[in-house]
Coordinates of C-alpha atoms in Angstrom, one line a residue:
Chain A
X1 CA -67.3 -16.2 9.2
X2 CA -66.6 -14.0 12.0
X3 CA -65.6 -10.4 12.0
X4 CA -62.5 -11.5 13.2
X5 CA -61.9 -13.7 10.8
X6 CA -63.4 -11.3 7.5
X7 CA -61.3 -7.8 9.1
X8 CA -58.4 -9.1 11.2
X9 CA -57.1 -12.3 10.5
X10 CA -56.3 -11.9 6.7
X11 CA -53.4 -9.3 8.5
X12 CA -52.4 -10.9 11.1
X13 CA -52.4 -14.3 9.3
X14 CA -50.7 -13.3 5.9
X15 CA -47.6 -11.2 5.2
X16 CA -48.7 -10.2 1.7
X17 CA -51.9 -8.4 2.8
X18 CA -49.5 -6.7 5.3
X19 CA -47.0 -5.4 2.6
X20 CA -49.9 -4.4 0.8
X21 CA -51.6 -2.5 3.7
X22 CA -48.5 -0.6 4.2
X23 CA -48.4 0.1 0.4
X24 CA -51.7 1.5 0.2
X25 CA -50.9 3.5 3.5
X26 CA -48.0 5.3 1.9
X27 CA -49.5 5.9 -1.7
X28 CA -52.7 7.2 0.3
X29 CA -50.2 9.8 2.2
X30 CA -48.7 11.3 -1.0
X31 CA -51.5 10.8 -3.2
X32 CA -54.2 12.8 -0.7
X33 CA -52.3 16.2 -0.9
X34 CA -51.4 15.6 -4.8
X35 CA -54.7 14.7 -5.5
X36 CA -55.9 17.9 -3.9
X37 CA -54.2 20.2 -5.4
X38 CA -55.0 18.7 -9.3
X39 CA -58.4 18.8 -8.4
X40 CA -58.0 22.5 -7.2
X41 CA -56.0 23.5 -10.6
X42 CA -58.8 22.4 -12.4
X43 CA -56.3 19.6 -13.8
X44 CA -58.1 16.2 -12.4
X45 CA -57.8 14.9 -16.3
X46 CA -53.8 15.7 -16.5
X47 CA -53.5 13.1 -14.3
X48 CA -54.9 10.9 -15.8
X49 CA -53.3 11.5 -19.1
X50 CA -50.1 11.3 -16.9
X51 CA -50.9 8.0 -15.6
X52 CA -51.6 6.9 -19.7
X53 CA -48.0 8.6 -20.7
X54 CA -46.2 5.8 -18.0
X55 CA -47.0 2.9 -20.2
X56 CA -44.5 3.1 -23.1
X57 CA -41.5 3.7 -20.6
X58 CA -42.9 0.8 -18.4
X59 CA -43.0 -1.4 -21.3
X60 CA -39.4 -1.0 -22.6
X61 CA -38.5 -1.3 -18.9
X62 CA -40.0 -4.9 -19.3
X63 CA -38.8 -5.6 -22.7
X64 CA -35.2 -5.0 -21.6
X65 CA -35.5 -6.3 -17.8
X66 CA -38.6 -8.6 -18.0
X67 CA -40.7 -7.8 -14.8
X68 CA -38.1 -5.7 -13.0
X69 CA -39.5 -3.3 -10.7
X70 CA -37.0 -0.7 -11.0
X71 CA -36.3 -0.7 -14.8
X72 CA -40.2 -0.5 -15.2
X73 CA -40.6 2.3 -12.8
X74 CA -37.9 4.0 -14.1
X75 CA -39.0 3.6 -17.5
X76 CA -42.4 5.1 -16.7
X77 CA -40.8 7.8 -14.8
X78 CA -39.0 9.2 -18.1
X79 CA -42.1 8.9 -20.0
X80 CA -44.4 10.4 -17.9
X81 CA -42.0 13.4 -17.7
X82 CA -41.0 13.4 -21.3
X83 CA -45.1 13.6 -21.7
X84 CA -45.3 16.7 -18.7
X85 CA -42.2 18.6 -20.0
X86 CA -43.4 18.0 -23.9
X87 CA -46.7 18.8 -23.3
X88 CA -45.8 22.3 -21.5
X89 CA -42.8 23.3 -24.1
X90 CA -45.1 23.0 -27.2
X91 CA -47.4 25.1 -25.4
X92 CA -45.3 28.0 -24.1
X93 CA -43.3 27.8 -27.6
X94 CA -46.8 27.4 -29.6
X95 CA -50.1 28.4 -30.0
X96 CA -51.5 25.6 -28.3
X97 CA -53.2 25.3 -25.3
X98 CA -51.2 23.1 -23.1
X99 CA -54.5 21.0 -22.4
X100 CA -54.0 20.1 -26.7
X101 CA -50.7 19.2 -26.6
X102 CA -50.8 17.1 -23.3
X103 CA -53.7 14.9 -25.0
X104 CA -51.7 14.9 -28.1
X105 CA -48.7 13.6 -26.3
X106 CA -50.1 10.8 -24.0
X107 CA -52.1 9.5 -26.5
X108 CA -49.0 8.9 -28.5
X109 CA -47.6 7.8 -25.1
X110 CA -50.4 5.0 -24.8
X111 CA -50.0 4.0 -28.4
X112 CA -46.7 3.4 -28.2
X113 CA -47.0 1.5 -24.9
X114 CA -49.7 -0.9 -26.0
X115 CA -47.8 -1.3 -29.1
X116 CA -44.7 -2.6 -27.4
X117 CA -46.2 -5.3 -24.8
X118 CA -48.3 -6.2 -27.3
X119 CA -45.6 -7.2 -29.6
X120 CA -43.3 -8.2 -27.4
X121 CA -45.4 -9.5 -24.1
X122 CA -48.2 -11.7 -23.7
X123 CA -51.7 -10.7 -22.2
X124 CA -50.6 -11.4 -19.2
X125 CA -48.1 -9.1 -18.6
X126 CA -50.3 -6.5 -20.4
X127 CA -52.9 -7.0 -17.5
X128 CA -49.9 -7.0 -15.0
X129 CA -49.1 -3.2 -16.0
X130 CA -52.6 -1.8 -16.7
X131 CA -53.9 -3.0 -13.6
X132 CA -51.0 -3.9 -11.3
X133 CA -51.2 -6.6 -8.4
X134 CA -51.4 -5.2 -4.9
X135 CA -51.3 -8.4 -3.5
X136 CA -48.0 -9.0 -4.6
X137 CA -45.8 -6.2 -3.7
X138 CA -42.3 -7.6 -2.2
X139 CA -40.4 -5.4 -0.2
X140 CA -38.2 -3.7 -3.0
X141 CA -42.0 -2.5 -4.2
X142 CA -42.5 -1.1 -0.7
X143 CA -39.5 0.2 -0.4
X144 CA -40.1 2.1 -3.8
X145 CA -43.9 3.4 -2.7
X146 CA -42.1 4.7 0.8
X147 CA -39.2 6.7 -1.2
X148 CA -41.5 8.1 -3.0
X149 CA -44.1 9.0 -0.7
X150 CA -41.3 10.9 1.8
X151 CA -39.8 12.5 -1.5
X152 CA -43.2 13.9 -2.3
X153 CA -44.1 14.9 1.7
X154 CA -40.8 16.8 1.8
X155 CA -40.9 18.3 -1.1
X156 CA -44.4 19.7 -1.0
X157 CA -43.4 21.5 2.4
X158 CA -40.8 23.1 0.6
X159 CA -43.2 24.1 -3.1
X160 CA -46.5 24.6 -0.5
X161 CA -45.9 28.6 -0.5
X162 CA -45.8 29.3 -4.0
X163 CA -47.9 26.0 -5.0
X164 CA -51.0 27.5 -3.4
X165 CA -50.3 31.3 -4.9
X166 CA -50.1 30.0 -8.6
X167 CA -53.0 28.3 -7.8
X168 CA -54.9 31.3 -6.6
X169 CA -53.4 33.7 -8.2
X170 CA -50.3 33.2 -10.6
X171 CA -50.4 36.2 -12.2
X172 CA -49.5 38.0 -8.7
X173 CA -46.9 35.3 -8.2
X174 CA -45.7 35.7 -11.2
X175 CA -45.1 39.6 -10.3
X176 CA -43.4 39.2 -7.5
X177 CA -40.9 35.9 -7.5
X178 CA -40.3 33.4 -10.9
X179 CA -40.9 30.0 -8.4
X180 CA -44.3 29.8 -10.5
X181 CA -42.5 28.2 -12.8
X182 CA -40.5 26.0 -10.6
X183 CA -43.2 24.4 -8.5
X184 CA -45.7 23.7 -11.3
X185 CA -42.6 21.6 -12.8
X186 CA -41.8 19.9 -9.2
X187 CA -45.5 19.0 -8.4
X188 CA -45.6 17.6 -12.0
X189 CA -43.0 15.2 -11.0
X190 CA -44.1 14.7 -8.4
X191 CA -47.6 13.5 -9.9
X192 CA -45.6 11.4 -12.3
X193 CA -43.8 9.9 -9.5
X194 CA -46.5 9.2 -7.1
X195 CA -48.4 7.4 -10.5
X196 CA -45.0 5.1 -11.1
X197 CA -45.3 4.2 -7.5
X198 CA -48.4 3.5 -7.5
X199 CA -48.6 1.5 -10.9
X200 CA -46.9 -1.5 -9.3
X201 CA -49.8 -1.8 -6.6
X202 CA -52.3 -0.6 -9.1
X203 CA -51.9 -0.5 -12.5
X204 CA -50.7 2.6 -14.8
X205 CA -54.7 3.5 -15.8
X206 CA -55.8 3.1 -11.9
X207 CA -52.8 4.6 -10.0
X208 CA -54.3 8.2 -10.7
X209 CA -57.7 6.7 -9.0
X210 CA -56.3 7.1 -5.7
X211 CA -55.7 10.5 -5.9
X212 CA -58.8 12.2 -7.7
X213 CA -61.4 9.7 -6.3
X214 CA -60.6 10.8 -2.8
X215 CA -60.0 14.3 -3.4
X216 CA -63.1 14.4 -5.1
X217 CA -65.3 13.2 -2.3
X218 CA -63.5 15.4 0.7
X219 CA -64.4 18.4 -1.3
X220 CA -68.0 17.7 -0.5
X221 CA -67.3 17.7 3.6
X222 CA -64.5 20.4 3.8
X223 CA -63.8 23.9 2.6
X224 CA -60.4 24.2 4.3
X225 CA -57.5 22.8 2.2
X226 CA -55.2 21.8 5.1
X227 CA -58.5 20.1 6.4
X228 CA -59.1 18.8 2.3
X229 CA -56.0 17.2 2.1
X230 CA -55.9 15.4 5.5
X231 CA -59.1 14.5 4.6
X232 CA -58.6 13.4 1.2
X233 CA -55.4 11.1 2.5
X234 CA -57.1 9.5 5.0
X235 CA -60.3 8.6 3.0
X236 CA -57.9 7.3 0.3
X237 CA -56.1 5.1 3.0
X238 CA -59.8 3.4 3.9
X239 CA -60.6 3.0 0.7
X240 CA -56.9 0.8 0.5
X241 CA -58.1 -0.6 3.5
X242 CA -61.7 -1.7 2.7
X243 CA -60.4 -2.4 -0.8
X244 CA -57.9 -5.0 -0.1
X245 CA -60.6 -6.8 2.6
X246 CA -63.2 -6.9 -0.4
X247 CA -60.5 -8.5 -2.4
X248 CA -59.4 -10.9 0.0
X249 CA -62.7 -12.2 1.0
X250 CA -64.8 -12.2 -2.0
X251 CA -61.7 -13.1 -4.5
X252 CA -61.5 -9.8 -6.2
X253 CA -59.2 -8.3 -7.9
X254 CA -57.6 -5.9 -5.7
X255 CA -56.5 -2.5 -7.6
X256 CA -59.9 -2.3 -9.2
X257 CA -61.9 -3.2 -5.4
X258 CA -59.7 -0.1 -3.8
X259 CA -60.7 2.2 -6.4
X260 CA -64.0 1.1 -6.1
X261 CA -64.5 1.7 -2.8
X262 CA -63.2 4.9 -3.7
X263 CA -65.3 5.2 -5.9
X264 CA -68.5 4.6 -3.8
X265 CA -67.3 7.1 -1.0
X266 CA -67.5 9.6 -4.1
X267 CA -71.1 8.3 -4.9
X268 CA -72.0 9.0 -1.0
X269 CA -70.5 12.3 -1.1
X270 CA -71.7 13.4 -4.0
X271 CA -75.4 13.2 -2.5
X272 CA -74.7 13.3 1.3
X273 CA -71.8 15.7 1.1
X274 CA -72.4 18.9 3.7
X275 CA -70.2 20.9 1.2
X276 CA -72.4 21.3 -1.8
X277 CA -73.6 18.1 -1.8
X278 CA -77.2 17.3 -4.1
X279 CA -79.1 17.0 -0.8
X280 CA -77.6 20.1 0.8
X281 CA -78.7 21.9 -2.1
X282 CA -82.1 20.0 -2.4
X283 CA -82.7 20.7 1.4
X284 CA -80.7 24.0 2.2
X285 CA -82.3 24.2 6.0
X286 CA -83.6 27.5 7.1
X287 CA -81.8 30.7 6.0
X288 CA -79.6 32.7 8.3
X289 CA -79.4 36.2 9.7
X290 CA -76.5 37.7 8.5
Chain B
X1 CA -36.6 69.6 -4.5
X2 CA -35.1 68.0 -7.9
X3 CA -37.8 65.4 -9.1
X4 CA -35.9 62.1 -10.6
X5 CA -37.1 60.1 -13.0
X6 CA -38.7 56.5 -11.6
X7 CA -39.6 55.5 -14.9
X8 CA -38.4 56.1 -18.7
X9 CA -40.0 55.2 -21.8
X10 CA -37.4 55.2 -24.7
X11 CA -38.6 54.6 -27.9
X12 CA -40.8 51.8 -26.3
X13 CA -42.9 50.0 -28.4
X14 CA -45.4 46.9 -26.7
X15 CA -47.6 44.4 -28.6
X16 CA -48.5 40.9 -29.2
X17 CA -47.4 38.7 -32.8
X18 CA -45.5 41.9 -33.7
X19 CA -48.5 44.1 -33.6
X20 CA -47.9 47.3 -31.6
X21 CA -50.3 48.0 -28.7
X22 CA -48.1 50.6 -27.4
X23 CA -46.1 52.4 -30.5
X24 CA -43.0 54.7 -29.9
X25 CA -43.6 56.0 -26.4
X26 CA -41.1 58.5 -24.9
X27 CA -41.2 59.7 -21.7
X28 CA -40.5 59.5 -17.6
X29 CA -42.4 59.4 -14.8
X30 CA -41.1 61.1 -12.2
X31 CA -40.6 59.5 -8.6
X32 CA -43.7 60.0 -6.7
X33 CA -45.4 60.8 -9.1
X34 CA -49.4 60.0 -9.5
X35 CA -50.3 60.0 -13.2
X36 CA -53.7 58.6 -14.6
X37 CA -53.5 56.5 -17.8
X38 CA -56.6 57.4 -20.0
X39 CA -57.7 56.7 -23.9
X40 CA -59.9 54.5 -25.5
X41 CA -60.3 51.2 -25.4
X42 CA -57.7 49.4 -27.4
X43 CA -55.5 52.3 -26.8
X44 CA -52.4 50.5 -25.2
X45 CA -53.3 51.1 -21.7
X46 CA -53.1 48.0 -20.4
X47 CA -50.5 46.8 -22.3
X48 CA -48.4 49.7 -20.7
X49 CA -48.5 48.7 -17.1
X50 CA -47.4 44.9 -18.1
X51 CA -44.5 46.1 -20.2
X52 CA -43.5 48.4 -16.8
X53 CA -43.9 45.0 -14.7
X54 CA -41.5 42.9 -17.4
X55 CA -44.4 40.1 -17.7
X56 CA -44.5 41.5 -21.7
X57 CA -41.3 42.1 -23.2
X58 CA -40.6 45.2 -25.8
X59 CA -40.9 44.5 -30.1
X60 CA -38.6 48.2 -29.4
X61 CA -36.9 50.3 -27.7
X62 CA -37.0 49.7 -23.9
X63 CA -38.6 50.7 -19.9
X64 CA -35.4 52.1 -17.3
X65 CA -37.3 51.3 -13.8
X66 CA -34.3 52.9 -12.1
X67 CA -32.8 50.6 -10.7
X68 CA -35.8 49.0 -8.6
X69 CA -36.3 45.7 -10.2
X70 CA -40.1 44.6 -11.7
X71 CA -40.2 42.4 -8.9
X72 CA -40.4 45.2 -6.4
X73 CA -43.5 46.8 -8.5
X74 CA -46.6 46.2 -7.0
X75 CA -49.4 45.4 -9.5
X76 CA -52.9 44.9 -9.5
X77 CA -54.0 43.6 -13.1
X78 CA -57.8 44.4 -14.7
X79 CA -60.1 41.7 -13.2
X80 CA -57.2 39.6 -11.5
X81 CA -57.4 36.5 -13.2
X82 CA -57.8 35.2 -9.6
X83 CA -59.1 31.7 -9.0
X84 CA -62.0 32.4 -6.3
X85 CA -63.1 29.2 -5.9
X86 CA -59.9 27.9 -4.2
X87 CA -60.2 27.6 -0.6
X88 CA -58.6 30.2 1.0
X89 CA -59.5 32.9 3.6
X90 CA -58.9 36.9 3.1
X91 CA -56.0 37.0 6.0
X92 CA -54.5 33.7 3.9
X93 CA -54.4 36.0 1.1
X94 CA -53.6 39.3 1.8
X95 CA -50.5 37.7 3.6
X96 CA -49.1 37.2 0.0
X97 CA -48.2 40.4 -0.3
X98 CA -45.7 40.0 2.4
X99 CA -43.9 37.3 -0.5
X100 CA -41.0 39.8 -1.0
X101 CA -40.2 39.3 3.1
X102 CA -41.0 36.0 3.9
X103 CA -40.5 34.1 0.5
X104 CA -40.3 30.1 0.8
X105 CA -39.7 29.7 4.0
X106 CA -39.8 32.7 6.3
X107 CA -42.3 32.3 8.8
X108 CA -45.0 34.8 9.9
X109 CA -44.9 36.3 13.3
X110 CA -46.8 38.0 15.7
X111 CA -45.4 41.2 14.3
X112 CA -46.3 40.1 10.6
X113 CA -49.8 39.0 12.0
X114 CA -50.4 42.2 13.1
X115 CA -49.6 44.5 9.7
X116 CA -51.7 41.7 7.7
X117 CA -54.7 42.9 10.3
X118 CA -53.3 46.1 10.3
X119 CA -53.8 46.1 6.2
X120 CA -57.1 44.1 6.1
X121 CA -58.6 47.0 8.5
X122 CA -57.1 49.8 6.2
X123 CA -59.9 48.8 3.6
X124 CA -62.4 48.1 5.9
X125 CA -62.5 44.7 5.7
X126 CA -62.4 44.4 9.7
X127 CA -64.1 41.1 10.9
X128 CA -63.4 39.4 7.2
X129 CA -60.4 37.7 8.2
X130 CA -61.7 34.2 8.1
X131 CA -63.5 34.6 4.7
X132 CA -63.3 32.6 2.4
X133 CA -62.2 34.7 -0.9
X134 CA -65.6 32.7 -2.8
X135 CA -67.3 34.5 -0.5
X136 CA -66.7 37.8 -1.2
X137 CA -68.4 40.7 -2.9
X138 CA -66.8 42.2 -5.8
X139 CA -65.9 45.2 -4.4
X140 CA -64.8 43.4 -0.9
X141 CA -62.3 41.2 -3.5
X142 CA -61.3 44.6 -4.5
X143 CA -60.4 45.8 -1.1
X144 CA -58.6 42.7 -0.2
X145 CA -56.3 43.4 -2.9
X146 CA -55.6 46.8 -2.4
X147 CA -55.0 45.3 1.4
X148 CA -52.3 43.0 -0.7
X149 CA -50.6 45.4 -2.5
X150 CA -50.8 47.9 1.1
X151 CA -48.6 44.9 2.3
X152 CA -46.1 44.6 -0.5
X153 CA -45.3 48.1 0.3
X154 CA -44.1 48.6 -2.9
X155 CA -42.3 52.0 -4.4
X156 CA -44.1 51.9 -7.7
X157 CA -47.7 50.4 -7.4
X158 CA -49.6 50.0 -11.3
X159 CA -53.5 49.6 -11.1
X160 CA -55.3 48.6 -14.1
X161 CA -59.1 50.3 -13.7
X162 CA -58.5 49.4 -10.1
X163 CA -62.5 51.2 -9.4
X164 CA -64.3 49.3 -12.2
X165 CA -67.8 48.4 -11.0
X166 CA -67.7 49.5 -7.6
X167 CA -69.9 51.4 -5.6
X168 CA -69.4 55.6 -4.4
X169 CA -68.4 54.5 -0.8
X170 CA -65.8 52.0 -2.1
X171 CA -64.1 53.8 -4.8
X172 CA -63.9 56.8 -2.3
X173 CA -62.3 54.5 -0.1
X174 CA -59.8 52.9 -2.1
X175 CA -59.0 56.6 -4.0
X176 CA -58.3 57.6 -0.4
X177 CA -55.6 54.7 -0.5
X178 CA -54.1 55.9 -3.7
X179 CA -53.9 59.7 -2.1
X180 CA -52.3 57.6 1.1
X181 CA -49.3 56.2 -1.1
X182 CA -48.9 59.5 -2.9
X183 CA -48.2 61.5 0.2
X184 CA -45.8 58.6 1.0
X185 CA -43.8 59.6 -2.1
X186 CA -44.8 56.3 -4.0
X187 CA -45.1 56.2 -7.5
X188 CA -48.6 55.6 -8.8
X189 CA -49.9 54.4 -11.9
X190 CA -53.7 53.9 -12.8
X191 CA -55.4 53.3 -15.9
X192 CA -58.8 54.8 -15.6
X193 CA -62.0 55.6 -17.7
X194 CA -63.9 57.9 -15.1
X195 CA -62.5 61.2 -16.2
X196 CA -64.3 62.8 -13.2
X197 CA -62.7 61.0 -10.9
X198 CA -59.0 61.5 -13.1
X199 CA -59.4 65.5 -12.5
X200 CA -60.9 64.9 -8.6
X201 CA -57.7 62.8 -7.4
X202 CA -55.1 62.6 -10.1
X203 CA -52.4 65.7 -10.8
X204 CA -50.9 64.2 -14.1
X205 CA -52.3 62.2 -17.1
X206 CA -50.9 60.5 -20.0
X207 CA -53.7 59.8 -22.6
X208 CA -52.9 57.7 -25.2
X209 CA -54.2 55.7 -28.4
X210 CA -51.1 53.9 -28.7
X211 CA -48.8 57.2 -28.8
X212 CA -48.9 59.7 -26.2
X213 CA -51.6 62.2 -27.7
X214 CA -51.0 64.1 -24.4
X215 CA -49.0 64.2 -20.9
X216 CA -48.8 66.6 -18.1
X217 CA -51.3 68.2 -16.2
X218 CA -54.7 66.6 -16.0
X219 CA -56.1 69.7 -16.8
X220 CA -54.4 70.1 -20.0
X221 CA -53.7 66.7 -21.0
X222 CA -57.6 65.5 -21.0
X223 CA -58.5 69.1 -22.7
X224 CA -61.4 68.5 -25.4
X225 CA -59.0 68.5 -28.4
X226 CA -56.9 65.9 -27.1
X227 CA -59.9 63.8 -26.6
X228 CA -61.1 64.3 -29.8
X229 CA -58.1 63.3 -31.5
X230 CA -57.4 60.6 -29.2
X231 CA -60.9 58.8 -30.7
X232 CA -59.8 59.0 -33.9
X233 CA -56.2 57.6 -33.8
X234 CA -57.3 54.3 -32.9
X235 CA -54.7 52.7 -35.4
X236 CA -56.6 49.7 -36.4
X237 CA -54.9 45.8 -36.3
X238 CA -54.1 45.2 -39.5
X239 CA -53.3 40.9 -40.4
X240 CA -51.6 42.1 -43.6
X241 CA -49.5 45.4 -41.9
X242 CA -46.3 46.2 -43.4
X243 CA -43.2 46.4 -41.5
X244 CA -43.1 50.1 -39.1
X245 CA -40.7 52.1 -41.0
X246 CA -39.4 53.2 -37.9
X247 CA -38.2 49.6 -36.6
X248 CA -37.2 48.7 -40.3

């Protein structure tokens, strides 16, 4: 097989590996910068408790519509912000830390999901929403991932200011405007919307893969977070790439084969990275002056 | 020149789970005024400055600001609970103090540019721009802050042991900051251990162990009696307290 034939063709020759290309392109624009910023508020594991809370509403969304694309995202868009809101009230209104009551809540979440398609589905359709099919997003799916993805581009422009004070300092922002508040609930959305969009191409436990994985691994080349989230979208956006090609010619399945790839660009960086990587720490060069 | 009051203590009382930190406090600070917080450890201090700043509300009686609202207070909390592993630069963040001007939106301009420089060379942080904050000694992170709150230009500024662990040259530095906003009529608040440096730079001095044992001139107010009484009203937290006749 030629290059042509092992990179090229399968997108030239076949609409569905198009569709999906385009998918992965517009999670991997939304998810870089979300990604980022979870990893940078030391809450990498909220999203993927997030990306656990989805299931139940996903589930009834199937049990009432079969597999509809909007009742299930819609579905897992309520859950996943009846989890986040939930999670944060019993913590301001309690003694517990919002880290206990968000594991509390999704794992209800998940037990309640499993539960349902259990029941009511077959394994089948249990594989279908734990690991999505890429390969088989129509248009309306696309259509979905693209809303979503300008939603989150636009809103982040607009939460950016005091997203990146709270993070640094909230106790400053805190003292000087209440939009603390307001952004950590709009970037929570916006996670939980970004994980709906990308459950259909991915599954609800590997939709949050595309945003830590590659977050993860541009924190070992750049310091600068305008540079960390470019960064972070585009590696994300190869790994869709690579991911799908893997899939295509060696019959994989394609949501785990993206995050993989993902998964060994983290594996690289995590020993090659410039930024703190094992090697750069093993081998720090000759000191400087100053 | 009649003095007016900035801020007013009435009957204010300031804890956490119903226990007082701060216990019947009366009193006003007048506007411009530069008044050292002192006492021992435990004694309310802290707890003070956030009830003045509205991030802790009042179990009693209340805090009059005025008319200037908490959001126009410029405070610099003990050990900012800053995250100095996030990447961002010392020009990046001193800009925040410019919040109240720019907000969401509002863009920063050349004039803007040049105040943030301006601000960042006030605490001799020249050359630092580019920085990242990780990078930064503690008592550089200390000057970038003041460089913040230079920016917010606020009327009332709270520090909470703004000098704790730095060196001579940089506490002289930043006390020469404090003496800046005073001659600018500012009202300046600063909870502080180093009695030394209270009588060297500070006029006025509240010291507290939850009440005011003293408040007035420094001289006066951190006289050995009051000391010695302020150690031994520490009023210790009691689980099983009974209800403060008082608020009863």
């Amino acid at each position: 097989m030629n290059p042509y034939e092992m990179l090229i063709a399968p997108f030239v020759e076949f609409e569905f590996m198009r569709r999906a290309l385009v998918g992965v392109f517009a999670l991997a624009l939304g998810a870089g910068p979300l990604g980022v910023f979870l990893m940078l508020r030391r809450m990498s594991l909220t999203g993927d408790a997030m990306s656990h809370a989805i299931l139940p509403g996903a589930a009834i969304g199937f049990l009432l519509a079969g597999l509809n694309l909007y009742a299930m995202s819609l579905g897992g868009l309520v859950a996943g912000l009846l989890v986040a809101v939930g999670a944060g009230v019993v913590a301001r209104a309690t003694e517990l830390k919002e880290d206990a009551s968000l594991a509390a809540f999704y794992l209800i979440s998940l037990a309640v999901g499993v539960l349902i398609v259990s029941v009511r589905g077959s394994n089948v359709d249990l594989l279908h929403v734990l690991f999505g099919t890429v390969l088989g997003i129509d248009n309306a799916a696309l259509l979905l991932i693209s809303g979503i993805t300008t939603v989150t581009l636009f809103t982040l422009a607009i939460i950016w200011r005091p997203l990146v004070m709270d993070s640094v300092d909230p106790t400053f922002l805190a003292s000087v405007s209440r939009s603390g508040g307001v952004s950590h609930v709009a970037f929570l959305t916006l996670v939980v919307l970004n994980l709906v969009g990308g459950f259909n191409a991915l599954g609800t436990l590997l939709a949050v893969g595309l945003m830590m994985l590659p977050a993860a691994t541009a924190r070992f080349f750049v310091r600068d977070l305008s540079a960390l989230v470019a960064l972070s979208s585009v590696i994300a956006f190869l790994s869709g790439l690579i991911g799908l090609l893997v899939s295509y010619n060696f019959g994989t399945p394609s949501g785990p084969s993206i995050i993989l790839v993902a998964g060994i660009a983290y594996g690289g960086a995590v020993v090659f990275g410039p930024a703190g990587g094992v090697l750069s720490r093993l081998l720090p060069g000759r000191h400087l002056e100053a | 020149m009649s003095v007016s009051a900035q801020i007013s203590f009435r009957d204010l009382t300031l804890g956490y789970e119903r226990h007082p930190a701060v216990h019947h406090l009366n009193g006003e600070v007048a506007e411009g005024a530069l008044l050292a917080v002192c006492g021992p450890n435990g004694a309310g201090k802290s707890t003070l400055l956030k009830g003045i700043c509205g991030s802790l509300r009042p179990l009693g009686g209340a805090v009059d600001l005025h008319g200037i609202s908490p959001r126009d207070i410029g405070y610099l909390p003990q050990g900012a609970d800053l995250d100095r592993s996030f990447p961002i630069s010392v020009f990046d963040l001193v800009s925040m103090g410019l919040w109240r001007r720019a907000g969401l939106f509002g863009g920063i301009g050349r004039k803007d540019r040049a105040k943030i420089e301006e601000a960042i060379s006030a605490v001799g942080l020249e050359g630092f721009e580019d920085r990242p904050i990780g990078s930064l000694s503690g008592g550089q992170m200390q000057r970038t802050l003041f460089a913040r709150l230079l920016l917010q230009d606020a009327r009332v500024i709270l520090l909470d042991e703004p000098f704790t662990a730095l060196d001579a040259s940089t506490t002289a530095d930043l006390v020469d900051l404090v003496r800046r906003w005073h001659g600018e009529r500012r009202t300046v608040l600063a909870v502080l251990h180093d009695f030394d440096l209270v009588r060297a730079a500070f006029p006025e001095t509240l010291l507290m162990a939850r009440r005011a044992v003293a408040w007035g001139p420094t001289k006066e107010a951190l006289a050995p009696e009051n000391l010695l009484k302020a150690r031994h009203m520490g009023e210790a937290w009691q689980a099983d307290a009974a209800t403060c006749p008082v608020a009863a």
